[in-house]
Tab-separated table of C-alpha atoms and ligand atoms in Angstrom:
chain	number	residue	atom	x	y	z
E	1	MET	CA	36.641	-15.832	26.573
E	2	GLU	CA	34.506	-12.850	27.406
E	3	LYS	CA	31.022	-13.925	28.318
E	4	ASN	CA	28.086	-12.984	26.160
E	5	ILE	CA	26.405	-9.731	27.006
E	6	ARG	CA	22.937	-10.475	28.300
E	7	VAL	CA	20.881	-7.853	30.114
E	8	ARG	CA	17.350	-7.900	31.431
E	9	PHE	CA	14.528	-5.504	32.075
E	10	ALA	CA	12.597	-7.111	34.909
E	11	PRO	CA	9.416	-5.184	35.686
E	12	SER	CA	6.647	-6.354	37.960
E	13	PRO	CA	3.280	-6.230	36.163
E	14	THR	CA	1.559	-4.035	38.700
E	15	GLY	CA	0.167	-1.168	36.611
E	16	GLY	CA	1.291	1.626	34.304
E	17	LEU	CA	4.923	1.868	33.266
E	18	HIS	CA	6.606	4.875	34.850
E	19	LEU	CA	9.068	6.779	32.685
E	20	GLY	CA	11.829	5.711	35.098
E	21	GLY	CA	11.007	2.123	34.210
E	22	VAL	CA	11.211	2.871	30.500
E	23	ARG	CA	14.556	4.569	31.039
E	24	THR	CA	15.831	1.446	32.824
E	25	ALA	CA	14.654	-0.639	29.874
E	26	LEU	CA	16.279	1.822	27.482
E	27	PHE	CA	19.692	1.767	29.181
E	28	ASN	CA	19.616	-2.028	29.246
E	29	TYR	CA	18.714	-2.005	25.576
E	30	LEU	CA	21.389	0.539	24.591
E	31	PHE	CA	24.079	-1.379	26.420
E	32	ALA	CA	23.011	-4.681	24.851
E	33	LYS	CA	22.833	-3.280	21.323
E	34	LYS	CA	26.127	-1.433	21.653
E	35	HIS	CA	27.856	-4.700	22.573
E	36	ASN	CA	25.945	-7.027	20.239
E	37	GLY	CA	24.261	-8.493	23.268
E	38	THR	CA	20.801	-9.738	24.092
E	39	PHE	CA	18.051	-7.702	25.718
E	40	VAL	CA	15.700	-9.851	27.796
E	41	LEU	CA	12.282	-8.963	29.181
E	42	ARG	CA	11.551	-10.970	32.312
E	43	VAL	CA	8.206	-10.501	34.001
E	44	GLU	CA	8.611	-10.536	37.782
E	45	ASP	CA	5.146	-11.599	38.844
E	46	THR	CA	5.883	-13.530	42.029
E	47	ASP	CA	3.850	-11.193	44.188
E	48	GLN	CA	0.379	-12.447	43.352
E	49	THR	CA	-1.245	-9.844	45.557
E	50	ARG	CA	0.093	-7.034	43.385
E	51	PHE	CA	-0.519	-8.696	40.028
E	52	VAL	CA	-2.658	-6.587	37.717
E	53	GLU	CA	-4.479	-7.982	34.695
E	54	GLY	CA	-3.226	-6.575	31.401
E	55	ALA	CA	-0.087	-4.981	32.850
E	56	GLU	CA	2.287	-7.330	31.024
E	57	GLU	CA	0.727	-6.666	27.612
E	58	TYR	CA	0.847	-2.986	28.392
E	59	ILE	CA	4.585	-3.144	29.208
E	60	VAL	CA	5.245	-5.010	25.958
E	61	ASP	CA	3.246	-2.391	24.034
E	62	CYS	CA	5.215	0.425	25.661
E	63	LEU	CA	8.556	-1.148	24.747
E	64	ASN	CA	7.381	-1.719	21.185
E	65	TRP	CA	6.155	1.846	20.895
E	66	CYS	CA	9.575	3.080	22.032
E	67	GLY	CA	11.283	0.819	19.513
E	68	ILE	CA	13.197	-1.054	22.198
E	69	THR	CA	11.767	-4.483	21.566
E	70	PRO	CA	13.276	-7.310	23.625
E	71	ASP	CA	15.180	-10.100	21.924
E	72	GLU	CA	13.776	-12.614	24.405
E	73	SER	CA	10.489	-12.235	26.273
E	74	PRO	CA	7.350	-14.150	27.215
E	75	GLN	CA	6.064	-13.242	23.757
E	76	LYS	CA	9.282	-14.252	22.006
E	77	PRO	CA	10.908	-16.967	24.091
E	78	GLY	CA	14.578	-17.776	23.618
E	79	ALA	CA	16.609	-20.577	25.150
E	80	PHE	CA	16.211	-19.357	28.747
E	81	GLY	CA	12.450	-19.546	29.281
E	82	PRO	CA	9.961	-19.350	30.736
E	83	TYR	CA	10.199	-15.563	30.979
E	84	ARG	CA	7.509	-15.133	33.631
E	85	GLN	CA	8.642	-15.906	37.137
E	86	SER	CA	5.266	-17.398	38.076
E	87	GLU	CA	5.948	-20.063	35.448
E	88	ARG	CA	9.347	-20.804	36.996
E	89	LYS	CA	7.900	-21.359	40.472
E	90	SER	CA	9.152	-24.932	40.818
E	91	SER	CA	12.767	-23.902	40.200
E	92	TYR	CA	13.277	-21.738	43.275
E	93	LYS	CA	12.584	-24.018	46.247
E	94	GLN	CA	15.774	-26.041	45.742
E	95	TYR	CA	17.834	-22.893	46.265
E	96	ALA	CA	16.013	-22.005	49.460
E	97	GLU	CA	16.663	-25.536	50.710
E	98	GLN	CA	20.303	-25.390	49.699
E	99	LEU	CA	20.683	-22.151	51.664
E	100	ILE	CA	19.044	-23.722	54.710
E	101	ALA	CA	21.279	-26.786	54.505
E	102	ASP	CA	24.327	-24.536	54.324
E	103	GLY	CA	23.235	-22.444	57.311
E	104	HIS	CA	22.501	-19.271	55.323
E	105	ALA	CA	18.735	-19.389	55.646
E	106	TYR	CA	16.146	-20.789	58.009
E	107	TYR	CA	12.508	-21.772	58.302
E	108	ALA	CA	10.325	-19.250	60.112
E	109	PHE	CA	6.958	-20.443	61.426
E	110	ASP	CA	5.754	-17.195	62.958
E	111	THR	CA	2.102	-16.613	62.176
E	112	PRO	CA	0.917	-13.246	60.846
E	113	GLU	CA	-0.692	-12.670	64.274
E	114	GLU	CA	2.622	-13.252	66.030
E	115	LEU	CA	4.399	-10.880	63.714
E	116	ASN	CA	1.711	-8.250	64.159
E	117	ALA	CA	1.967	-8.574	67.922
E	118	LYS	CA	5.687	-7.818	67.691
E	119	ARG	CA	5.048	-4.858	65.422
E	120	ALA	CA	2.517	-3.528	67.888
E	121	ILE	CA	5.191	-3.476	70.578
E	122	TYR	CA	8.060	-2.321	68.355
E	123	PRO	CA	6.785	-0.115	65.500
E	124	ASN	CA	10.146	-0.394	63.726
E	125	PHE	CA	10.337	-4.115	64.217
E	126	LEU	CA	12.788	-5.836	61.881
E	127	TYR	CA	13.150	-9.576	61.676
E	128	GLY	CA	16.897	-9.939	61.918
E	129	GLN	CA	19.993	-10.448	63.933
E	130	VAL	CA	18.643	-9.136	67.212
E	131	SER	CA	15.040	-10.280	67.052
E	132	ARG	CA	15.362	-13.589	65.234
E	133	MET	CA	16.295	-15.468	68.410
E	134	GLU	CA	12.996	-14.420	70.016
E	135	MET	CA	10.913	-15.782	67.165
E	136	ARG	CA	9.616	-19.224	66.185
E	137	ASN	CA	12.051	-20.467	63.596
E	138	SER	CA	14.497	-23.260	62.905
E	139	LEU	CA	17.226	-21.326	64.693
E	140	THR	CA	15.301	-21.246	67.967
E	141	LEU	CA	13.153	-24.387	67.946
E	142	PRO	CA	14.558	-27.846	68.613
E	143	GLU	CA	15.333	-29.821	65.486
E	144	SER	CA	12.682	-32.397	66.278
E	145	GLU	CA	9.999	-29.726	66.536
E	146	VAL	CA	11.029	-28.209	63.248
E	147	ALA	CA	10.836	-31.636	61.627
E	148	GLN	CA	7.391	-32.149	63.096
E	149	LEU	CA	6.091	-28.750	62.006
E	150	LEU	CA	7.310	-29.434	58.493
E	151	ALA	CA	5.809	-32.930	58.513
E	152	GLU	CA	2.473	-31.433	59.569
E	153	ASN	CA	2.623	-28.954	56.661
E	154	THR	CA	2.660	-25.999	59.016
E	155	PRO	CA	2.896	-22.829	56.937
E	156	TYR	CA	6.383	-21.364	56.929
E	157	VAL	CA	8.542	-18.865	55.111
E	158	VAL	CA	12.267	-19.161	54.464
E	159	ARG	CA	14.392	-16.215	55.560
E	160	ILE	CA	17.964	-15.386	54.713
E	161	LYS	CA	20.281	-15.356	57.737
E	162	ILE	CA	22.153	-12.096	57.406
E	163	PRO	CA	25.587	-12.386	59.035
E	164	GLU	CA	26.642	-10.109	61.870
E	165	ASN	CA	29.413	-7.543	61.671
E	166	GLU	CA	30.274	-8.010	58.030
E	167	THR	CA	30.713	-5.533	55.242
E	168	VAL	CA	29.240	-6.442	51.886
E	169	SER	CA	30.960	-4.577	49.064
E	170	PHE	CA	30.632	-4.623	45.336
E	171	VAL	CA	31.718	-2.498	42.415
E	172	ASP	CA	28.843	-0.647	40.826
E	173	MET	CA	29.604	0.391	37.252
E	174	ILE	CA	28.190	3.852	37.933
E	175	ARG	CA	28.985	4.411	41.602
E	176	GLY	CA	32.261	2.559	42.063
E	177	ILE	CA	32.691	0.624	45.310
E	178	VAL	CA	29.517	0.458	47.371
E	179	SER	CA	29.586	-1.034	50.872
E	180	PHE	CA	26.900	-2.096	53.308
E	181	ASP	CA	27.085	-2.941	56.988
E	182	THR	CA	25.237	-6.228	57.418
E	183	ASN	CA	24.088	-5.177	60.882
E	184	LEU	CA	21.694	-2.789	59.149
E	185	VAL	CA	20.160	-5.417	56.868
E	186	ASP	CA	17.213	-7.546	57.987
E	187	ASP	CA	16.477	-11.214	57.338
E	188	LYS	CA	14.378	-10.860	54.210
E	189	VAL	CA	11.908	-13.551	53.269
E	190	LEU	CA	13.169	-15.660	50.352
E	191	LEU	CA	10.355	-18.148	49.982
E	192	LYS	CA	6.784	-17.343	50.925
E	193	ALA	CA	4.189	-19.552	52.582
E	194	ASP	CA	2.516	-20.153	49.201
E	195	GLY	CA	5.775	-21.620	47.877
E	196	MET	CA	6.440	-18.585	45.709
E	197	PRO	CA	9.864	-17.028	45.945
E	198	THR	CA	10.106	-13.376	46.861
E	199	TYR	CA	11.726	-10.940	44.489
E	200	HIS	CA	15.105	-11.349	46.244
E	201	LEU	CA	15.448	-15.057	45.655
E	202	ALA	CA	13.832	-15.019	42.224
E	203	VAL	CA	15.931	-12.174	40.870
E	204	VAL	CA	19.169	-13.918	41.820
E	205	ALA	CA	18.082	-17.383	40.692
E	206	ASP	CA	16.866	-16.035	37.359
E	207	ASP	CA	19.792	-13.749	36.665
E	208	LYS	CA	21.930	-16.855	37.131
E	209	ALA	CA	19.687	-19.150	35.077
E	210	MET	CA	19.337	-16.602	32.282
E	211	GLU	CA	23.082	-15.923	32.278
E	212	ILE	CA	22.618	-12.206	32.827
E	213	SER	CA	25.977	-10.469	32.511
E	214	HIS	CA	25.050	-6.887	33.475
E	215	ALA	CA	22.141	-5.699	35.581
E	216	PHE	CA	20.942	-2.122	35.082
E	217	ARG	CA	18.219	-1.096	37.472
E	218	GLY	CA	16.990	1.952	39.338
E	219	GLU	CA	18.804	3.343	42.347
E	220	GLU	CA	15.801	2.425	44.491
E	221	TRP	CA	17.097	-1.166	44.342
E	222	LEU	CA	20.459	-0.286	45.843
E	223	PRO	CA	19.370	-1.166	49.429
E	224	SER	CA	18.490	-4.658	48.148
E	225	ALA	CA	21.922	-5.161	46.627
E	226	PRO	CA	23.626	-6.570	49.774
E	227	ILE	CA	20.963	-9.277	50.005
E	228	HIS	CA	21.506	-10.189	46.374
E	229	ILE	CA	25.294	-10.141	46.668
E	230	LEU	CA	25.115	-12.445	49.710
E	231	LEU	CA	22.788	-14.815	47.858
E	232	TRP	CA	25.142	-14.995	44.876
E	233	LYS	CA	27.932	-15.844	47.294
E	234	TYR	CA	25.975	-18.321	49.438
E	235	LEU	CA	24.702	-20.170	46.395
E	236	GLY	CA	28.271	-20.539	45.201
E	237	TRP	CA	27.728	-18.500	42.060
E	238	GLU	CA	30.003	-15.555	42.731
E	239	ASP	CA	31.955	-16.125	39.524
E	240	SER	CA	28.875	-15.667	37.381
E	241	MET	CA	27.397	-12.680	39.238
E	242	PRO	CA	26.342	-9.887	36.868
E	243	GLN	CA	28.000	-6.519	36.992
E	244	TRP	CA	25.683	-4.008	38.617
E	245	ALA	CA	24.675	-0.555	37.499
E	246	HIS	CA	22.209	1.362	39.662
E	247	LEU	CA	20.769	4.178	37.574
E	248	PRO	CA	20.255	7.630	39.118
E	249	LEU	CA	16.751	8.508	40.222
E	250	ILE	CA	14.485	10.672	38.112
E	251	LEU	CA	13.560	13.481	40.457
E	252	LYS	CA	10.450	15.641	40.713
E	253	PRO	CA	10.839	19.071	39.062
E	254	ASP	CA	10.232	20.931	42.304
E	255	GLY	CA	11.810	19.881	45.548
E	256	ASN	CA	13.598	16.659	46.253
E	257	GLY	CA	12.674	13.062	45.855
E	258	LYS	CA	11.709	10.614	43.194
E	259	LEU	CA	9.218	11.717	40.559
E	260	SER	CA	5.926	10.018	41.323
E	261	LYS	CA	2.644	9.657	39.509
E	262	ARG	CA	1.208	12.002	42.107
E	263	ASP	CA	3.717	14.696	41.081
E	264	GLY	CA	2.549	14.302	37.495
E	265	ASP	CA	-1.107	14.658	38.529
E	266	ARG	CA	-0.250	17.631	40.705
E	267	LEU	CA	1.778	19.449	38.049
E	268	GLY	CA	-0.278	18.384	35.047
E	269	PHE	CA	1.955	16.084	33.053
E	270	PRO	CA	2.092	12.333	32.487
E	271	VAL	CA	4.632	10.008	34.060
E	272	TYR	CA	3.518	6.876	32.211
E	273	ALA	CA	4.759	5.977	28.741
E	274	MET	CA	1.279	5.234	27.401
E	275	ASN	CA	-2.284	5.599	28.653
E	276	TRP	CA	-2.952	3.084	31.381
E	277	THR	CA	-6.466	1.913	32.141
E	278	ASP	CA	-6.933	0.473	35.592
E	279	PRO	CA	-8.769	-2.805	34.937
E	280	LYS	CA	-10.690	-2.590	38.217
E	281	THR	CA	-11.868	1.006	38.218
E	282	GLY	CA	-11.614	1.797	34.508
E	283	ASP	CA	-9.693	4.960	35.450
E	284	ILE	CA	-7.355	6.146	32.721
E	285	THR	CA	-3.953	7.593	33.560
E	286	LYS	CA	-2.529	9.647	30.728
E	287	GLY	CA	0.616	8.622	28.900
E	288	PHE	CA	3.188	10.431	26.784
E	289	LYS	CA	2.122	8.612	23.630
E	290	GLU	CA	-1.481	9.719	23.750
E	291	LEU	CA	-0.481	13.218	24.785
E	292	GLY	CA	1.214	13.514	21.422
E	293	PHE	CA	4.843	12.589	21.964
E	294	MET	CA	6.834	10.925	19.233
E	295	PRO	CA	8.540	7.749	20.450
E	296	GLU	CA	11.836	9.096	19.069
E	297	ALA	CA	11.508	12.170	21.282
E	298	PHE	CA	10.419	10.184	24.319
E	299	VAL	CA	13.411	7.855	24.025
E	300	ASN	CA	15.729	10.797	23.424
E	301	LEU	CA	14.567	12.730	26.461
E	302	LEU	CA	14.756	9.649	28.679
E	303	ALA	CA	18.321	8.967	27.580
E	304	MET	CA	19.260	12.491	28.591
E	305	LEU	CA	17.885	11.968	32.100
E	306	GLY	CA	21.149	10.847	33.621
E	307	TRP	CA	23.330	10.489	30.541
E	308	ASN	CA	25.066	12.746	28.009
E	309	ASP	CA	27.711	12.175	25.390
E	310	GLY	CA	30.092	14.776	26.828
E	311	THR	CA	29.183	17.446	24.256
E	312	ASP	CA	26.320	19.936	24.017
E	313	GLN	CA	24.400	17.738	21.610
E	314	GLU	CA	20.905	16.990	22.864
E	315	ILE	CA	19.089	15.434	19.944
E	316	PHE	CA	19.974	11.800	19.357
E	317	SER	CA	18.285	9.052	17.397
E	318	LEU	CA	18.109	5.586	18.893
E	319	ALA	CA	20.846	4.461	16.489
E	320	GLU	CA	23.094	7.312	17.619
E	321	LEU	CA	22.390	6.517	21.253
E	322	ILE	CA	23.403	2.906	20.699
E	323	ASN	CA	26.559	4.050	19.034
E	324	LEU	CA	27.523	6.619	21.671
E	325	PHE	CA	26.234	4.967	24.843
E	326	SER	CA	28.805	4.546	27.578
E	327	ILE	CA	28.375	3.710	31.239
E	328	GLU	CA	31.139	6.176	32.150
E	329	ARG	CA	28.863	9.004	31.058
E	330	ILE	CA	25.928	8.025	33.274
E	331	SER	CA	25.778	10.414	36.188
E	332	LYS	CA	25.551	9.375	39.807
E	333	ALA	CA	23.311	12.278	40.713
E	334	GLY	CA	19.566	12.171	40.222
E	335	ALA	CA	18.108	13.944	37.185
E	336	LYS	CA	15.297	16.460	37.585
E	337	PHE	CA	12.399	15.926	35.211
E	338	ASP	CA	11.336	19.063	33.344
E	339	PHE	CA	8.121	18.766	31.330
E	340	GLU	CA	8.753	21.959	29.342
E	341	LYS	CA	12.089	20.502	28.290
E	342	ALA	CA	10.358	17.234	27.407
E	343	LYS	CA	8.057	19.156	25.046
E	344	TRP	CA	11.076	20.895	23.581
E	345	TYR	CA	12.497	17.499	22.623
E	346	ASN	CA	9.237	16.609	20.953
E	347	HIS	CA	9.159	19.917	19.112
E	348	GLU	CA	12.705	19.375	17.829
E	349	TRP	CA	11.819	15.854	16.710
E	350	ILE	CA	8.703	17.036	14.884
E	351	LYS	CA	10.832	19.651	13.109
E	352	ILE	CA	13.461	17.187	11.886
E	353	THR	CA	11.044	14.420	10.961
E	354	SER	CA	9.832	14.202	7.368
E	355	ALA	CA	6.209	14.939	6.556
E	356	GLU	CA	5.946	11.435	5.085
E	357	HIS	CA	6.922	9.905	8.409
E	358	LEU	CA	4.594	12.168	10.372
E	359	ALA	CA	1.632	11.802	8.017
E	360	PRO	CA	-0.034	8.609	9.359
E	361	THR	CA	-0.040	9.909	12.944
E	362	VAL	CA	-1.121	13.393	11.955
E	363	LYS	CA	-3.898	11.973	9.796
E	364	ASN	CA	-5.043	9.991	12.778
E	365	GLU	CA	-5.073	13.099	14.943
E	366	PHE	CA	-7.258	14.862	12.370
E	367	ASN	CA	-9.575	11.873	12.093
E	368	ASN	CA	-9.963	11.766	15.870
E	369	ALA	CA	-10.899	15.445	15.747
E	370	GLY	CA	-13.566	14.659	13.155
E	371	VAL	CA	-11.629	15.936	10.134
E	372	GLU	CA	-11.456	13.427	7.272
E	373	ILE	CA	-8.331	13.660	5.122
E	374	SER	CA	-8.615	12.355	1.598
E	375	ASP	CA	-5.818	14.160	-0.227
E	376	GLU	CA	-2.551	12.685	1.076
E	377	VAL	CA	-0.351	14.954	-1.033
E	378	PHE	CA	-2.121	18.000	0.306
E	379	LEU	CA	-1.663	16.671	3.842
E	380	LEU	CA	2.095	16.417	3.302
E	381	GLN	CA	2.182	20.039	2.129
E	382	VAL	CA	0.204	21.139	5.175
E	383	ILE	CA	2.491	19.211	7.516
E	384	ASN	CA	5.573	20.765	5.973
E	385	LEU	CA	4.123	24.235	6.370
E	386	ILE	CA	3.095	23.943	10.022
E	387	LYS	CA	5.340	21.368	11.676
E	388	ASP	CA	7.749	23.968	13.039
E	389	ARG	CA	4.851	25.351	15.075
E	390	CYS	CA	3.884	22.092	16.780
E	391	ASN	CA	5.093	20.844	20.159
E	392	LEU	CA	2.742	17.892	20.428
E	393	LEU	CA	1.353	15.769	17.603
E	394	GLY	CA	-2.159	16.950	18.482
E	395	ASP	CA	-1.076	20.530	17.782
E	396	PHE	CA	-1.283	19.724	14.067
E	397	VAL	CA	-5.070	19.847	14.347
E	398	ALA	CA	-5.254	23.286	15.954
E	399	GLN	CA	-2.470	24.592	13.738
E	400	GLY	CA	-3.817	23.167	10.483
E	401	VAL	CA	-7.546	22.536	10.674
E	402	TYR	CA	-8.323	25.608	8.527
E	403	PHE	CA	-6.658	23.929	5.558
E	404	PHE	CA	-9.443	21.367	5.514
E	405	ALA	CA	-12.421	23.562	6.347
E	406	ALA	CA	-13.014	27.315	6.043
E	407	PRO	CA	-13.068	29.020	9.438
E	408	ALA	CA	-16.481	28.958	11.048
E	409	ASP	CA	-15.660	31.939	13.241
E	410	TYR	CA	-13.481	34.958	12.690
E	411	ASP	CA	-11.616	37.046	15.194
E	412	VAL	CA	-13.785	39.979	14.053
E	413	ALA	CA	-12.736	42.140	16.985
E	414	ALA	CA	-9.145	42.173	15.718
E	415	VAL	CA	-10.231	43.670	12.355
E	416	LYS	CA	-13.507	45.534	12.729
E	417	PRO	CA	-12.315	48.756	14.452
E	418	LYS	CA	-10.005	49.544	11.536
E	419	TRP	CA	-12.137	48.085	8.750
E	420	SER	CA	-13.362	50.408	5.973
E	421	PRO	CA	-15.164	50.225	2.614
E	422	GLU	CA	-11.797	51.035	0.985
E	423	LYS	CA	-10.248	47.972	2.554
E	424	ALA	CA	-13.158	45.856	1.402
E	425	ALA	CA	-12.617	47.177	-2.138
E	426	PHE	CA	-8.914	46.406	-1.908
E	427	PHE	CA	-9.594	42.797	-0.993
E	428	GLN	CA	-12.169	42.454	-3.725
E	429	GLU	CA	-9.676	43.592	-6.305
E	430	PHE	CA	-6.854	41.478	-4.848
E	431	ALA	CA	-9.059	38.379	-4.952
E	432	GLN	CA	-10.117	39.003	-8.544
E	433	ASN	CA	-6.533	39.279	-9.709
E	434	LEU	CA	-5.325	36.030	-8.125
E	435	ALA	CA	-3.714	33.791	-10.683
E	436	ALA	CA	-3.169	30.065	-10.413
E	437	GLY	CA	0.419	28.888	-10.024
E	438	ALA	CA	1.770	31.993	-8.342
E	439	THR	CA	4.411	31.477	-5.690
E	440	ALA	CA	4.026	32.876	-2.168
E	441	LEU	CA	6.640	35.472	-3.004
E	442	ALA	CA	4.886	36.566	-6.202
E	443	LEU	CA	1.611	36.770	-4.310
E	444	GLU	CA	3.189	38.926	-1.631
E	445	GLU	CA	4.611	41.307	-4.215
E	446	GLN	CA	1.273	41.534	-5.938
E	447	PHE	CA	-0.420	42.236	-2.594
E	448	LYS	CA	2.088	44.930	-1.648
E	449	ALA	CA	1.968	46.618	-5.023
E	450	LEU	CA	-1.810	46.830	-4.935
E	451	ALA	CA	-1.781	48.050	-1.325
E	452	GLU	CA	0.617	50.846	-2.183
E	453	ALA	CA	-1.348	51.761	-5.285
E	454	LYS	CA	-4.423	52.136	-3.074
E	455	GLY	CA	-2.562	54.163	-0.449
E	456	PHE	CA	-2.354	51.488	2.263
E	457	LYS	CA	0.584	50.258	4.238
E	458	PRO	CA	0.736	46.530	3.360
E	459	GLY	CA	1.166	45.733	7.071
E	460	GLU	CA	-2.302	46.970	7.979
E	461	LEU	CA	-3.886	44.588	5.442
E	462	MET	CA	-1.960	41.465	6.363
E	463	LEU	CA	-3.896	40.813	9.570
E	464	PRO	CA	-7.332	41.010	7.913
E	465	LEU	CA	-6.116	38.643	5.178
E	466	ARG	CA	-4.823	36.198	7.765
E	467	ILE	CA	-8.076	36.260	9.670
E	468	MET	CA	-10.062	35.705	6.474
E	469	LEU	CA	-7.994	32.632	5.623
E	470	VAL	CA	-7.366	31.178	9.072
E	471	GLY	CA	-9.966	32.653	11.423
E	472	GLY	CA	-7.463	33.997	13.967
E	473	LYS	CA	-4.086	35.560	14.557
E	474	PHE	CA	-1.931	32.487	14.090
E	475	GLY	CA	-0.326	30.254	11.519
E	476	PRO	CA	2.605	30.319	9.131
E	477	GLY	CA	3.207	32.945	6.426
E	478	VAL	CA	-0.132	34.140	5.126
E	479	PHE	CA	0.898	33.941	1.467
E	480	ASP	CA	2.114	30.385	1.983
E	481	ILE	CA	-1.333	29.605	3.326
E	482	ALA	CA	-3.009	31.254	0.335
E	483	VAL	CA	-0.863	29.311	-2.135
E	484	LEU	CA	-1.681	26.034	-0.438
E	485	LEU	CA	-5.407	26.814	-0.291
E	486	GLY	CA	-5.392	27.578	-4.013
E	487	VAL	CA	-6.992	30.442	-5.931
E	488	GLY	CA	-10.637	29.355	-5.698
E	489	GLU	CA	-10.612	28.681	-1.985
E	490	THR	CA	-8.656	31.855	-1.210
E	491	GLN	CA	-11.189	33.875	-3.204
E	492	ASN	CA	-14.085	32.226	-1.368
E	493	ARG	CA	-12.548	32.944	2.001
E	494	ILE	CA	-11.840	36.554	1.125
E	495	GLU	CA	-15.473	36.962	0.030
E	496	LYS	CA	-16.752	35.438	3.263
E	497	GLY	CA	-14.308	37.505	5.280
E	498	ILE	CA	-15.412	40.752	3.708
E	499	ALA	CA	-19.012	39.884	4.496
E	500	ALA	CA	-18.096	39.158	8.097
E	501	PHE	CA	-16.200	42.388	8.603
E	502	ASN	CA	-18.574	44.731	6.799
S	601	LIG	N1	11.112	-6.543	39.650
S	601	LIG	C1	11.936	-5.421	39.956
S	601	LIG	C2	11.162	-4.177	39.494
S	601	LIG	O1	9.980	-4.223	39.525
S	601	LIG	C3	13.261	-5.559	39.254
S	601	LIG	C4	14.424	-4.918	39.961
S	601	LIG	C5	15.734	-5.426	39.388
S	601	LIG	O2	15.984	-5.119	38.230
S	601	LIG	O3	16.433	-6.161	40.063
S	601	LIG	O4	11.692	-3.167	39.105
């Protein structure tokens, strides 16, 4: 029988969630949903020194915002809990001891001072095959001394004993066969002096305990894979080892290398999913959500960083992504992040999303800008008229504020040089003849007919009209704006405009 599909997103709660992390979560989620599997959130908080207050809640919020909510998590435990590694602390020691008993790990009693002394002599010092026999550990000390040190509760760590001259190979679902020379791998710590496992031991023990079938994670974890593969083997669990998929890196837009938060700061775009507030300093790091991205667009653009469906299609809903997702179409090469392209995705999503769906967020944007919206139907009409012009959700305010308040300032300079008493008279007459219920097209015809009758080219009057209604040289069709504003308001604005230009 094929085993159940169970995947996990296993972040460490150390701060804001990088878009690469969200993409890892997304690919786990897509794979699980495509195969009727289970998507698990496991919080890897074994490194107490890096733990950051509030980071777990923040990660959960980010996943919820993206619509990729875990089936099992600390907040929604299933049958494999607890879902925080710190709460599973007592489960790991037995595995470290089993590895020691089987000769695959050892106690190391070296003090931090001793290790630092070695590092001072050898800057690239690695605790491993060559150096381990010069250190104070259960491979070098007599058995009786080891027993005594343990009996005296001397602090120790447990290290894996990496074998010499072996090749560790595994099949990565994206990369094919990947091999490592064990002579290049050091004896990583498995259990720390405080009794906490390190990531290496915990990730293996928990993937086993939680019956994880497939492990999607970033390429930056590839160097750790040989350690994990050896642990699966040494613990006698090879048959239940998950299938691995190391996702391509998300690269900085310029140059080589992984996209970092620093690149975002340098180039002026966010790399976190949502705003992150550092609990110690109160510093806020901007996120895509607060910058005005729709979650649908964010998820879509992340999916396209390293995956495509084999056609030119670029816009996909989450449901379509689930349907079309395939590991074969994940690329091995890193994907360059392009912020302009990211905004393009958002723009496309705003265009195809209904005004009804956009309305609550847009209303919020207006409220935050100090514009109260009371007429919901009017808001929907405004959204429909301007959404094609918006890249970010906040753009609705700049693009539509004049629908809710007459312009306070006019771009007078754009009109004044060519303004004349005749033009003022034209606008007076046009305003007087406005009739309720006219369509934008009817209004335009009326405007053109009057312009011609007065000896003007309609074109030279359009800009003044726009500036009277909007304040500046922007916005959708000017007659559409007039229709939406209604006769009374259009007349008022024309009156005020004339006064400003005269
Ligand atoms: N805790 C690791 C992280 O922070 C998880 C890596 C893995 O998925 O094995 O990304």
